[in-house]
């Protein structure tokens, strides 16, 4: 999430909204980002959060799902992955202001498409969300002293919203839980979320992803086409 900007107006209006818990759990409408274009002509957030990992999977294709036991992919998505932020016609989000949200929704779509195309081969894909954690990246959004001031409010919100995991240890709950499951037993349309109670107990909860197979497949085909185009461009440049 490069150069995040906090929308102060949205924060203040959310405080007096019925959706205050939802907004602060997902950061919906609170953050915008300045995206950049890479040397290869890709939107930076899309290239970092989606396309680079997709190319890695393509490179590992001879190994994934080829052994005696299933292969498992786990994507780190977000509660801020919103359908409204994503467009098939602009899947790199070059014309929007929420590239992070768009890229995370794109990961959800990609996971569903990979399951559709490769489950029969023994490759299974799942999506997790670590929740709201305070890390060096988070502290880049607001100065540390501001976080210190609002921490009592965040601790209070934890009694009403389980998304505030706050630490990387708590945020890893769903990821560790998924590694212990049989990948073929998991629902491909479910997102697995790390959650923490107001008293600090960790657990895993789930939510159905707001997407459809047709959009997921079209996005997957678009990624394949983009990969072919990029490889051809790099080959001609070399």
JSON list of C-alpha atoms in Angstrom, two decimals:
[
{"chain": "A", "resi": 1, "resn": "UNK", "atom": "CA", "xyz": [0.00, 0.00, 0.00]},
{"chain": "A", "resi": 2, "resn": "UNK", "atom": "CA", "xyz": [2.27, 2.81, -1.22]},
{"chain": "A", "resi": 3, "resn": "UNK", "atom": "CA", "xyz": [1.78, 6.38, 0.03]},
{"chain": "A", "resi": 4, "resn": "UNK", "atom": "CA", "xyz": [-1.50, 5.84, 1.88]},
{"chain": "A", "resi": 5, "resn": "UNK", "atom": "CA", "xyz": [-3.56, 8.96, 2.59]},
{"chain": "A", "resi": 6, "resn": "UNK", "atom": "CA", "xyz": [-6.08, 9.11, 5.41]},
{"chain": "A", "resi": 7, "resn": "UNK", "atom": "CA", "xyz": [-9.37, 10.75, 4.49]},
{"chain": "A", "resi": 8, "resn": "UNK", "atom": "CA", "xyz": [-9.99, 12.81, 7.63]},
{"chain": "A", "resi": 9, "resn": "UNK", "atom": "CA", "xyz": [-13.49, 13.76, 6.47]},
{"chain": "A", "resi": 10, "resn": "UNK", "atom": "CA", "xyz": [-14.42, 10.11, 6.04]},
{"chain": "A", "resi": 11, "resn": "UNK", "atom": "CA", "xyz": [-13.02, 9.28, 9.48]},
{"chain": "A", "resi": 12, "resn": "UNK", "atom": "CA", "xyz": [-15.08, 11.99, 11.19]},
{"chain": "A", "resi": 13, "resn": "UNK", "atom": "CA", "xyz": [-18.28, 11.12, 9.34]},
{"chain": "A", "resi": 14, "resn": "UNK", "atom": "CA", "xyz": [-17.78, 7.42, 10.13]},
{"chain": "A", "resi": 15, "resn": "UNK", "atom": "CA", "xyz": [-17.59, 8.14, 13.85]},
{"chain": "A", "resi": 16, "resn": "UNK", "atom": "CA", "xyz": [-21.23, 9.20, 13.75]},
{"chain": "A", "resi": 17, "resn": "UNK", "atom": "CA", "xyz": [-22.38, 6.49, 11.34]},
{"chain": "A", "resi": 18, "resn": "UNK", "atom": "CA", "xyz": [-24.18, 3.23, 12.02]},
{"chain": "A", "resi": 19, "resn": "UNK", "atom": "CA", "xyz": [-21.40, 1.55, 10.01]},
{"chain": "A", "resi": 20, "resn": "UNK", "atom": "CA", "xyz": [-18.62, 2.79, 12.29]},
{"chain": "A", "resi": 21, "resn": "UNK", "atom": "CA", "xyz": [-17.53, -0.74, 13.34]},
{"chain": "A", "resi": 22, "resn": "UNK", "atom": "CA", "xyz": [-17.55, -2.00, 9.75]},
{"chain": "A", "resi": 23, "resn": "UNK", "atom": "CA", "xyz": [-15.66, 1.03, 8.41]},
{"chain": "A", "resi": 24, "resn": "UNK", "atom": "CA", "xyz": [-12.89, 0.85, 11.00]},
{"chain": "A", "resi": 25, "resn": "UNK", "atom": "CA", "xyz": [-12.62, -2.94, 10.61]},
{"chain": "A", "resi": 26, "resn": "UNK", "atom": "CA", "xyz": [-12.14, -2.75, 6.85]},
{"chain": "A", "resi": 27, "resn": "UNK", "atom": "CA", "xyz": [-10.85, 0.84, 6.35]},
{"chain": "A", "resi": 28, "resn": "UNK", "atom": "CA", "xyz": [-13.53, 1.16, 3.68]},
{"chain": "A", "resi": 29, "resn": "UNK", "atom": "CA", "xyz": [-13.36, 4.67, 2.24]},
{"chain": "A", "resi": 30, "resn": "UNK", "atom": "CA", "xyz": [-10.77, 5.78, 4.81]},
{"chain": "A", "resi": 31, "resn": "UNK", "atom": "CA", "xyz": [-7.59, 5.28, 2.78]},
{"chain": "A", "resi": 32, "resn": "UNK", "atom": "CA", "xyz": [-6.51, 6.19, -0.73]},
{"chain": "A", "resi": 33, "resn": "UNK", "atom": "CA", "xyz": [-3.12, 5.48, -2.30]},
{"chain": "A", "resi": 34, "resn": "UNK", "atom": "CA", "xyz": [-0.81, 6.99, -4.89]},
{"chain": "A", "resi": 35, "resn": "UNK", "atom": "CA", "xyz": [0.05, 4.21, -7.33]},
{"chain": "A", "resi": 36, "resn": "UNK", "atom": "CA", "xyz": [3.02, 4.26, -9.69]},
{"chain": "A", "resi": 37, "resn": "UNK", "atom": "CA", "xyz": [3.97, 2.54, -12.95]},
{"chain": "A", "resi": 38, "resn": "UNK", "atom": "CA", "xyz": [6.87, 0.07, -12.97]},
{"chain": "A", "resi": 39, "resn": "UNK", "atom": "CA", "xyz": [9.67, -0.08, -15.52]},
{"chain": "A", "resi": 40, "resn": "UNK", "atom": "CA", "xyz": [7.71, -2.84, -17.26]},
{"chain": "A", "resi": 41, "resn": "UNK", "atom": "CA", "xyz": [4.60, -0.69, -17.59]},
{"chain": "A", "resi": 42, "resn": "UNK", "atom": "CA", "xyz": [2.59, -2.34, -14.81]},
{"chain": "A", "resi": 43, "resn": "UNK", "atom": "CA", "xyz": [0.77, -0.64, -11.97]},
{"chain": "A", "resi": 44, "resn": "UNK", "atom": "CA", "xyz": [3.02, -1.07, -8.95]},
{"chain": "A", "resi": 45, "resn": "UNK", "atom": "CA", "xyz": [0.42, -2.26, -6.42]},
{"chain": "A", "resi": 46, "resn": "UNK", "atom": "CA", "xyz": [-1.01, -4.79, -8.87]},
{"chain": "A", "resi": 47, "resn": "UNK", "atom": "CA", "xyz": [2.47, -6.02, -9.82]},
{"chain": "A", "resi": 48, "resn": "UNK", "atom": "CA", "xyz": [3.54, -6.36, -6.18]},
{"chain": "A", "resi": 49, "resn": "UNK", "atom": "CA", "xyz": [0.38, -7.85, -4.64]},
{"chain": "A", "resi": 50, "resn": "UNK", "atom": "CA", "xyz": [-0.92, -9.96, -7.53]},
{"chain": "A", "resi": 51, "resn": "UNK", "atom": "CA", "xyz": [1.05, -10.37, -10.72]},
{"chain": "A", "resi": 52, "resn": "UNK", "atom": "CA", "xyz": [4.45, -11.18, -9.22]},
{"chain": "A", "resi": 53, "resn": "UNK", "atom": "CA", "xyz": [2.97, -14.05, -7.20]},
{"chain": "A", "resi": 54, "resn": "UNK", "atom": "CA", "xyz": [1.01, -15.25, -10.22]},
{"chain": "A", "resi": 55, "resn": "UNK", "atom": "CA", "xyz": [4.21, -15.43, -12.30]},
{"chain": "A", "resi": 56, "resn": "UNK", "atom": "CA", "xyz": [5.92, -17.32, -9.46]},
{"chain": "A", "resi": 57, "resn": "UNK", "atom": "CA", "xyz": [3.12, -19.90, -9.46]},
{"chain": "A", "resi": 58, "resn": "UNK", "atom": "CA", "xyz": [3.45, -20.24, -13.22]},
{"chain": "A", "resi": 59, "resn": "UNK", "atom": "CA", "xyz": [7.19, -20.86, -12.81]},
{"chain": "A", "resi": 60, "resn": "UNK", "atom": "CA", "xyz": [6.48, -23.52, -10.17]},
{"chain": "A", "resi": 61, "resn": "UNK", "atom": "CA", "xyz": [3.83, -25.21, -12.32]},
{"chain": "A", "resi": 62, "resn": "UNK", "atom": "CA", "xyz": [5.92, -28.35, -12.98]},
{"chain": "A", "resi": 63, "resn": "UNK", "atom": "CA", "xyz": [6.06, -29.00, -9.22]},
{"chain": "A", "resi": 64, "resn": "UNK", "atom": "CA", "xyz": [2.62, -27.98, -7.93]},
{"chain": "A", "resi": 65, "resn": "UNK", "atom": "CA", "xyz": [0.11, -30.80, -7.59]},
{"chain": "A", "resi": 66, "resn": "UNK", "atom": "CA", "xyz": [2.47, -33.31, -9.15]},
{"chain": "A", "resi": 67, "resn": "UNK", "atom": "CA", "xyz": [3.40, -35.34, -6.06]},
{"chain": "A", "resi": 68, "resn": "UNK", "atom": "CA", "xyz": [1.67, -37.99, -3.98]},
{"chain": "A", "resi": 69, "resn": "UNK", "atom": "CA", "xyz": [0.10, -35.39, -1.68]},
{"chain": "A", "resi": 70, "resn": "UNK", "atom": "CA", "xyz": [-1.84, -32.21, -2.57]},
{"chain": "A", "resi": 71, "resn": "UNK", "atom": "CA", "xyz": [-0.14, -28.85, -3.02]},
{"chain": "A", "resi": 72, "resn": "UNK", "atom": "CA", "xyz": [-1.54, -25.89, -1.10]},
{"chain": "A", "resi": 73, "resn": "UNK", "atom": "CA", "xyz": [-1.46, -22.18, -1.94]},
{"chain": "A", "resi": 74, "resn": "UNK", "atom": "CA", "xyz": [-2.49, -19.65, 0.71]},
{"chain": "A", "resi": 75, "resn": "UNK", "atom": "CA", "xyz": [-3.07, -16.03, -0.28]},
{"chain": "A", "resi": 76, "resn": "UNK", "atom": "CA", "xyz": [-3.01, -13.16, 2.18]},
{"chain": "A", "resi": 77, "resn": "UNK", "atom": "CA", "xyz": [-6.09, -11.12, 1.31]},
{"chain": "A", "resi": 78, "resn": "UNK", "atom": "CA", "xyz": [-7.85, -8.44, 3.34]},
{"chain": "A", "resi": 79, "resn": "UNK", "atom": "CA", "xyz": [-11.19, -7.45, 4.77]},
{"chain": "A", "resi": 80, "resn": "UNK", "atom": "CA", "xyz": [-10.84, -4.38, 2.55]},
{"chain": "A", "resi": 81, "resn": "UNK", "atom": "CA", "xyz": [-11.06, -6.50, -0.62]},
{"chain": "A", "resi": 82, "resn": "UNK", "atom": "CA", "xyz": [-14.15, -4.94, -2.14]},
{"chain": "A", "resi": 83, "resn": "UNK", "atom": "CA", "xyz": [-15.97, -5.81, -5.35]},
{"chain": "A", "resi": 84, "resn": "UNK", "atom": "CA", "xyz": [-16.74, -2.11, -5.92]},
{"chain": "A", "resi": 85, "resn": "UNK", "atom": "CA", "xyz": [-12.99, -1.34, -6.12]},
{"chain": "A", "resi": 86, "resn": "UNK", "atom": "CA", "xyz": [-12.32, -3.90, -8.87]},
{"chain": "A", "resi": 87, "resn": "UNK", "atom": "CA", "xyz": [-13.03, -3.78, -12.59]},
{"chain": "A", "resi": 88, "resn": "UNK", "atom": "CA", "xyz": [-12.25, -6.44, -15.19]},
{"chain": "A", "resi": 89, "resn": "UNK", "atom": "CA", "xyz": [-11.76, -3.68, -17.74]},
{"chain": "A", "resi": 90, "resn": "UNK", "atom": "CA", "xyz": [-9.16, -2.02, -15.47]},
{"chain": "A", "resi": 91, "resn": "UNK", "atom": "CA", "xyz": [-7.89, -4.91, -13.35]},
{"chain": "A", "resi": 92, "resn": "UNK", "atom": "CA", "xyz": [-4.59, -3.09, -12.69]},
{"chain": "A", "resi": 93, "resn": "UNK", "atom": "CA", "xyz": [-6.65, -0.20, -11.25]},
{"chain": "A", "resi": 94, "resn": "UNK", "atom": "CA", "xyz": [-4.82, 2.45, -13.22]},
{"chain": "A", "resi": 95, "resn": "UNK", "atom": "CA", "xyz": [-7.83, 4.78, -13.15]},
{"chain": "A", "resi": 96, "resn": "UNK", "atom": "CA", "xyz": [-8.83, 4.41, -9.48]},
{"chain": "A", "resi": 97, "resn": "UNK", "atom": "CA", "xyz": [-7.69, 5.54, -6.04]},
{"chain": "A", "resi": 98, "resn": "UNK", "atom": "CA", "xyz": [-7.98, 2.26, -4.15]},
{"chain": "A", "resi": 99, "resn": "UNK", "atom": "CA", "xyz": [-5.40, -0.02, -5.79]},
{"chain": "A", "resi": 100, "resn": "UNK", "atom": "CA", "xyz": [-4.83, -1.94, -2.54]},
{"chain": "A", "resi": 101, "resn": "UNK", "atom": "CA", "xyz": [-8.49, -2.91, -2.17]},
{"chain": "A", "resi": 102, "resn": "UNK", "atom": "CA", "xyz": [-8.65, -3.79, -5.87]},
{"chain": "A", "resi": 103, "resn": "UNK", "atom": "CA", "xyz": [-5.52, -5.95, -5.67]},
{"chain": "A", "resi": 104, "resn": "UNK", "atom": "CA", "xyz": [-6.84, -7.89, -2.69]},
{"chain": "A", "resi": 105, "resn": "UNK", "atom": "CA", "xyz": [-10.14, -8.55, -4.44]},
{"chain": "A", "resi": 106, "resn": "UNK", "atom": "CA", "xyz": [-8.10, -9.71, -7.43]},
{"chain": "A", "resi": 107, "resn": "UNK", "atom": "CA", "xyz": [-6.35, -12.25, -5.18]},
{"chain": "A", "resi": 108, "resn": "UNK", "atom": "CA", "xyz": [-9.74, -13.59, -4.10]},
{"chain": "A", "resi": 109, "resn": "UNK", "atom": "CA", "xyz": [-10.73, -14.02, -7.75]},
{"chain": "A", "resi": 110, "resn": "UNK", "atom": "CA", "xyz": [-7.43, -15.67, -8.63]},
{"chain": "A", "resi": 111, "resn": "UNK", "atom": "CA", "xyz": [-7.72, -18.16, -5.79]},
{"chain": "A", "resi": 112, "resn": "UNK", "atom": "CA", "xyz": [-11.18, -19.24, -6.97]},
{"chain": "A", "resi": 113, "resn": "UNK", "atom": "CA", "xyz": [-9.97, -19.57, -10.58]},
{"chain": "A", "resi": 114, "resn": "UNK", "atom": "CA", "xyz": [-6.96, -21.67, -9.56]},
{"chain": "A", "resi": 115, "resn": "UNK", "atom": "CA", "xyz": [-9.22, -24.06, -7.68]},
{"chain": "A", "resi": 116, "resn": "UNK", "atom": "CA", "xyz": [-11.52, -24.40, -10.68]},
{"chain": "A", "resi": 117, "resn": "UNK", "atom": "CA", "xyz": [-8.64, -25.14, -13.04]},
{"chain": "A", "resi": 118, "resn": "UNK", "atom": "CA", "xyz": [-6.30, -27.21, -10.89]},
{"chain": "A", "resi": 119, "resn": "UNK", "atom": "CA", "xyz": [-8.19, -29.02, -8.10]},
{"chain": "A", "resi": 120, "resn": "UNK", "atom": "CA", "xyz": [-8.36, -32.15, -10.25]},
{"chain": "A", "resi": 121, "resn": "UNK", "atom": "CA", "xyz": [-4.56, -32.07, -10.45]},
{"chain": "A", "resi": 122, "resn": "UNK", "atom": "CA", "xyz": [-4.11, -31.86, -6.71]},
{"chain": "A", "resi": 123, "resn": "UNK", "atom": "CA", "xyz": [-3.48, -28.11, -6.38]},
{"chain": "A", "resi": 124, "resn": "UNK", "atom": "CA", "xyz": [-5.69, -26.27, -3.87]},
{"chain": "A", "resi": 125, "resn": "UNK", "atom": "CA", "xyz": [-5.86, -22.56, -3.11]},
{"chain": "A", "resi": 126, "resn": "UNK", "atom": "CA", "xyz": [-7.18, -20.73, -0.04]},
{"chain": "A", "resi": 127, "resn": "UNK", "atom": "CA", "xyz": [-7.48, -17.13, 1.12]},
{"chain": "A", "resi": 128, "resn": "UNK", "atom": "CA", "xyz": [-6.76, -15.71, 4.59]},
{"chain": "A", "resi": 129, "resn": "UNK", "atom": "CA", "xyz": [-7.05, -12.31, 6.21]},
{"chain": "A", "resi": 130, "resn": "UNK", "atom": "CA", "xyz": [-4.80, -11.42, 9.18]},
{"chain": "A", "resi": 131, "resn": "UNK", "atom": "CA", "xyz": [-7.01, -8.58, 10.41]},
{"chain": "A", "resi": 132, "resn": "UNK", "atom": "CA", "xyz": [-5.88, -5.12, 11.45]},
{"chain": "A", "resi": 133, "resn": "UNK", "atom": "CA", "xyz": [-2.31, -5.33, 12.75]},
{"chain": "A", "resi": 134, "resn": "UNK", "atom": "CA", "xyz": [0.01, -2.59, 13.93]},
{"chain": "A", "resi": 135, "resn": "UNK", "atom": "CA", "xyz": [3.33, -2.89, 12.10]},
{"chain": "A", "resi": 136, "resn": "UNK", "atom": "CA", "xyz": [5.91, -0.52, 10.65]},
{"chain": "A", "resi": 137, "resn": "UNK", "atom": "CA", "xyz": [3.70, -0.28, 7.56]},
{"chain": "A", "resi": 138, "resn": "UNK", "atom": "CA", "xyz": [0.69, 0.69, 9.66]},
{"chain": "A", "resi": 139, "resn": "UNK", "atom": "CA", "xyz": [2.68, 3.33, 11.51]},
{"chain": "A", "resi": 140, "resn": "UNK", "atom": "CA", "xyz": [3.44, 4.87, 8.12]},
{"chain": "A", "resi": 141, "resn": "UNK", "atom": "CA", "xyz": [-0.21, 5.89, 7.75]},
{"chain": "A", "resi": 142, "resn": "UNK", "atom": "CA", "xyz": [-0.30, 7.99, 10.91]},
{"chain": "A", "resi": 143, "resn": "UNK", "atom": "CA", "xyz": [2.47, 9.18, 13.25]},
{"chain": "A", "resi": 144, "resn": "UNK", "atom": "CA", "xyz": [3.17, 6.88, 16.18]},
{"chain": "A", "resi": 145, "resn": "UNK", "atom": "CA", "xyz": [1.91, 9.38, 18.76]},
{"chain": "A", "resi": 146, "resn": "UNK", "atom": "CA", "xyz": [-1.48, 9.42, 17.01]},
{"chain": "A", "resi": 147, "resn": "UNK", "atom": "CA", "xyz": [-1.68, 5.63, 17.25]},
{"chain": "A", "resi": 148, "resn": "UNK", "atom": "CA", "xyz": [-0.83, 5.93, 20.94]},
{"chain": "A", "resi": 149, "resn": "UNK", "atom": "CA", "xyz": [-3.71, 8.37, 21.40]},
{"chain": "A", "resi": 150, "resn": "UNK", "atom": "CA", "xyz": [-6.27, 6.23, 19.60]},
{"chain": "A", "resi": 151, "resn": "UNK", "atom": "CA", "xyz": [-5.19, 2.87, 21.05]},
{"chain": "A", "resi": 152, "resn": "UNK", "atom": "CA", "xyz": [-7.77, 3.05, 23.90]},
{"chain": "A", "resi": 153, "resn": "UNK", "atom": "CA", "xyz": [-10.49, 3.43, 21.26]},
{"chain": "A", "resi": 154, "resn": "UNK", "atom": "CA", "xyz": [-9.14, 0.48, 19.29]},
{"chain": "A", "resi": 155, "resn": "UNK", "atom": "CA", "xyz": [-9.04, -1.70, 22.40]},
{"chain": "A", "resi": 156, "resn": "UNK", "atom": "CA", "xyz": [-12.65, -0.74, 23.09]},
{"chain": "A", "resi": 157, "resn": "UNK", "atom": "CA", "xyz": [-13.67, -1.56, 19.51]},
{"chain": "A", "resi": 158, "resn": "UNK", "atom": "CA", "xyz": [-12.24, -5.06, 19.95]},
{"chain": "A", "resi": 159, "resn": "UNK", "atom": "CA", "xyz": [-15.22, -5.88, 22.14]},
{"chain": "A", "resi": 160, "resn": "UNK", "atom": "CA", "xyz": [-17.51, -5.14, 19.18]},
{"chain": "A", "resi": 161, "resn": "UNK", "atom": "CA", "xyz": [-15.37, -6.16, 16.17]},
{"chain": "A", "resi": 162, "resn": "UNK", "atom": "CA", "xyz": [-13.04, -9.16, 16.01]},
{"chain": "A", "resi": 163, "resn": "UNK", "atom": "CA", "xyz": [-10.91, -7.76, 13.16]},
{"chain": "A", "resi": 164, "resn": "UNK", "atom": "CA", "xyz": [-8.50, -5.87, 15.44]},
{"chain": "A", "resi": 165, "resn": "UNK", "atom": "CA", "xyz": [-5.87, -8.58, 15.88]},
{"chain": "A", "resi": 166, "resn": "UNK", "atom": "CA", "xyz": [-3.26, -5.82, 16.45]},
{"chain": "A", "resi": 167, "resn": "UNK", "atom": "CA", "xyz": [-0.14, -8.03, 16.48]},
{"chain": "A", "resi": 168, "resn": "UNK", "atom": "CA", "xyz": [1.42, -10.20, 13.75]},
{"chain": "A", "resi": 169, "resn": "UNK", "atom": "CA", "xyz": [1.24, -13.16, 16.14]},
{"chain": "A", "resi": 170, "resn": "UNK", "atom": "CA", "xyz": [-2.53, -12.80, 16.46]},
{"chain": "A", "resi": 171, "resn": "UNK", "atom": "CA", "xyz": [-2.86, -12.08, 12.75]},
{"chain": "A", "resi": 172, "resn": "UNK", "atom": "CA", "xyz": [-1.19, -15.39, 11.85]},
{"chain": "A", "resi": 173, "resn": "UNK", "atom": "CA", "xyz": [-3.95, -17.42, 13.55]},
{"chain": "A", "resi": 174, "resn": "UNK", "atom": "CA", "xyz": [-5.89, -18.25, 10.36]},
{"chain": "A", "resi": 175, "resn": "UNK", "atom": "CA", "xyz": [-2.71, -18.93, 8.38]},
{"chain": "A", "resi": 176, "resn": "UNK", "atom": "CA", "xyz": [-1.41, -21.47, 10.93]},
{"chain": "A", "resi": 177, "resn": "UNK", "atom": "CA", "xyz": [-4.87, -23.05, 11.19]},
{"chain": "A", "resi": 178, "resn": "UNK", "atom": "CA", "xyz": [-5.06, -23.49, 7.40]},
{"chain": "A", "resi": 179, "resn": "UNK", "atom": "CA", "xyz": [-1.70, -25.24, 7.29]},
{"chain": "A", "resi": 180, "resn": "UNK", "atom": "CA", "xyz": [-3.13, -27.87, 9.64]},
{"chain": "A", "resi": 181, "resn": "UNK", "atom": "CA", "xyz": [-6.15, -28.64, 7.46]},
{"chain": "A", "resi": 182, "resn": "UNK", "atom": "CA", "xyz": [-6.49, -30.99, 4.51]},
{"chain": "A", "resi": 183, "resn": "UNK", "atom": "CA", "xyz": [-6.59, -28.53, 1.59]},
{"chain": "A", "resi": 184, "resn": "UNK", "atom": "CA", "xyz": [-9.11, -30.63, -0.34]},
{"chain": "A", "resi": 185, "resn": "UNK", "atom": "CA", "xyz": [-11.58, -30.28, 2.56]},
{"chain": "A", "resi": 186, "resn": "UNK", "atom": "CA", "xyz": [-11.64, -26.46, 2.44]},
{"chain": "A", "resi": 187, "resn": "UNK", "atom": "CA", "xyz": [-14.35, -24.41, 0.75]},
{"chain": "A", "resi": 188, "resn": "UNK", "atom": "CA", "xyz": [-12.84, -22.53, -2.26]},
{"chain": "A", "resi": 189, "resn": "UNK", "atom": "CA", "xyz": [-15.40, -19.71, -1.89]},
{"chain": "A", "resi": 190, "resn": "UNK", "atom": "CA", "xyz": [-14.61, -19.09, 1.77]},
{"chain": "A", "resi": 191, "resn": "UNK", "atom": "CA", "xyz": [-12.19, -16.53, 3.20]},
{"chain": "A", "resi": 192, "resn": "UNK", "atom": "CA", "xyz": [-10.60, -17.55, 6.50]},
{"chain": "A", "resi": 193, "resn": "UNK", "atom": "CA", "xyz": [-10.08, -14.67, 8.90]},
{"chain": "A", "resi": 194, "resn": "UNK", "atom": "CA", "xyz": [-7.93, -14.28, 11.99]},
{"chain": "A", "resi": 195, "resn": "UNK", "atom": "CA", "xyz": [-9.99, -12.85, 14.83]},
{"chain": "A", "resi": 196, "resn": "UNK", "atom": "CA", "xyz": [-9.29, -11.68, 18.38]},
{"chain": "A", "resi": 197, "resn": "UNK", "atom": "CA", "xyz": [-11.78, -11.13, 21.18]},
{"chain": "A", "resi": 198, "resn": "UNK", "atom": "CA", "xyz": [-11.83, -8.07, 23.42]},
{"chain": "A", "resi": 199, "resn": "UNK", "atom": "CA", "xyz": [-10.01, -10.14, 26.04]},
{"chain": "A", "resi": 200, "resn": "UNK", "atom": "CA", "xyz": [-7.24, -11.15, 23.61]},
{"chain": "A", "resi": 201, "resn": "UNK", "atom": "CA", "xyz": [-8.24, -14.71, 22.70]},
{"chain": "A", "resi": 202, "resn": "UNK", "atom": "CA", "xyz": [-7.53, -15.73, 19.11]},
{"chain": "A", "resi": 203, "resn": "UNK", "atom": "CA", "xyz": [-9.75, -17.81, 16.85]},
{"chain": "A", "resi": 204, "resn": "UNK", "atom": "CA", "xyz": [-10.60, -18.33, 13.17]},
{"chain": "A", "resi": 205, "resn": "UNK", "atom": "CA", "xyz": [-13.81, -17.17, 11.56]},
{"chain": "A", "resi": 206, "resn": "UNK", "atom": "CA", "xyz": [-15.04, -17.35, 7.96]},
{"chain": "A", "resi": 207, "resn": "UNK", "atom": "CA", "xyz": [-16.95, -15.32, 5.40]},
{"chain": "A", "resi": 208, "resn": "UNK", "atom": "CA", "xyz": [-18.23, -16.10, 1.93]},
{"chain": "A", "resi": 209, "resn": "UNK", "atom": "CA", "xyz": [-16.37, -14.17, -0.75]},
{"chain": "A", "resi": 210, "resn": "UNK", "atom": "CA", "xyz": [-18.46, -11.77, -2.82]},
{"chain": "A", "resi": 211, "resn": "UNK", "atom": "CA", "xyz": [-17.55, -13.01, -6.30]},
{"chain": "A", "resi": 212, "resn": "UNK", "atom": "CA", "xyz": [-18.60, -15.40, -9.06]},
{"chain": "A", "resi": 213, "resn": "UNK", "atom": "CA", "xyz": [-16.83, -18.13, -11.04]},
{"chain": "A", "resi": 214, "resn": "UNK", "atom": "CA", "xyz": [-17.31, -16.38, -14.38]},
{"chain": "A", "resi": 215, "resn": "UNK", "atom": "CA", "xyz": [-15.52, -13.18, -13.30]},
{"chain": "A", "resi": 216, "resn": "UNK", "atom": "CA", "xyz": [-12.77, -15.23, -11.65]},
{"chain": "A", "resi": 217, "resn": "UNK", "atom": "CA", "xyz": [-12.17, -17.23, -14.83]},
{"chain": "A", "resi": 218, "resn": "UNK", "atom": "CA", "xyz": [-12.12, -14.12, -17.04]},
{"chain": "A", "resi": 219, "resn": "UNK", "atom": "CA", "xyz": [-9.60, -12.47, -14.72]},
{"chain": "A", "resi": 220, "resn": "UNK", "atom": "CA", "xyz": [-7.42, -15.59, -14.75]},
{"chain": "A", "resi": 221, "resn": "UNK", "atom": "CA", "xyz": [-7.42, -15.58, -18.57]},
{"chain": "A", "resi": 222, "resn": "UNK", "atom": "CA", "xyz": [-6.49, -11.89, -18.53]},
{"chain": "A", "resi": 223, "resn": "UNK", "atom": "CA", "xyz": [-3.52, -12.65, -16.30]},
{"chain": "A", "resi": 224, "resn": "UNK", "atom": "CA", "xyz": [-2.37, -15.40, -18.66]},
{"chain": "A", "resi": 225, "resn": "UNK", "atom": "CA", "xyz": [-2.56, -12.99, -21.58]},
{"chain": "A", "resi": 226, "resn": "UNK", "atom": "CA", "xyz": [-0.67, -10.30, -19.67]},
{"chain": "A", "resi": 227, "resn": "UNK", "atom": "CA", "xyz": [2.02, -12.83, -18.77]},
{"chain": "A", "resi": 228, "resn": "UNK", "atom": "CA", "xyz": [2.42, -13.88, -22.41]},
{"chain": "A", "resi": 229, "resn": "UNK", "atom": "CA", "xyz": [2.63, -10.24, -23.50]},
{"chain": "A", "resi": 230, "resn": "UNK", "atom": "CA", "xyz": [5.21, -9.36, -20.85]},
{"chain": "A", "resi": 231, "resn": "UNK", "atom": "CA", "xyz": [7.39, -12.38, -21.57]},
{"chain": "A", "resi": 232, "resn": "UNK", "atom": "CA", "xyz": [7.33, -11.59, -25.29]},
{"chain": "A", "resi": 233, "resn": "UNK", "atom": "CA", "xyz": [8.25, -7.97, -24.60]},
{"chain": "A", "resi": 234, "resn": "UNK", "atom": "CA", "xyz": [11.15, -8.93, -22.35]},
{"chain": "A", "resi": 235, "resn": "UNK", "atom": "CA", "xyz": [12.36, -11.50, -24.87]},
{"chain": "A", "resi": 236, "resn": "UNK", "atom": "CA", "xyz": [12.37, -8.97, -27.69]},
{"chain": "A", "resi": 237, "resn": "UNK", "atom": "CA", "xyz": [14.14, -6.43, -25.48]},
{"chain": "A", "resi": 238, "resn": "UNK", "atom": "CA", "xyz": [16.88, -8.94, -24.63]}
]
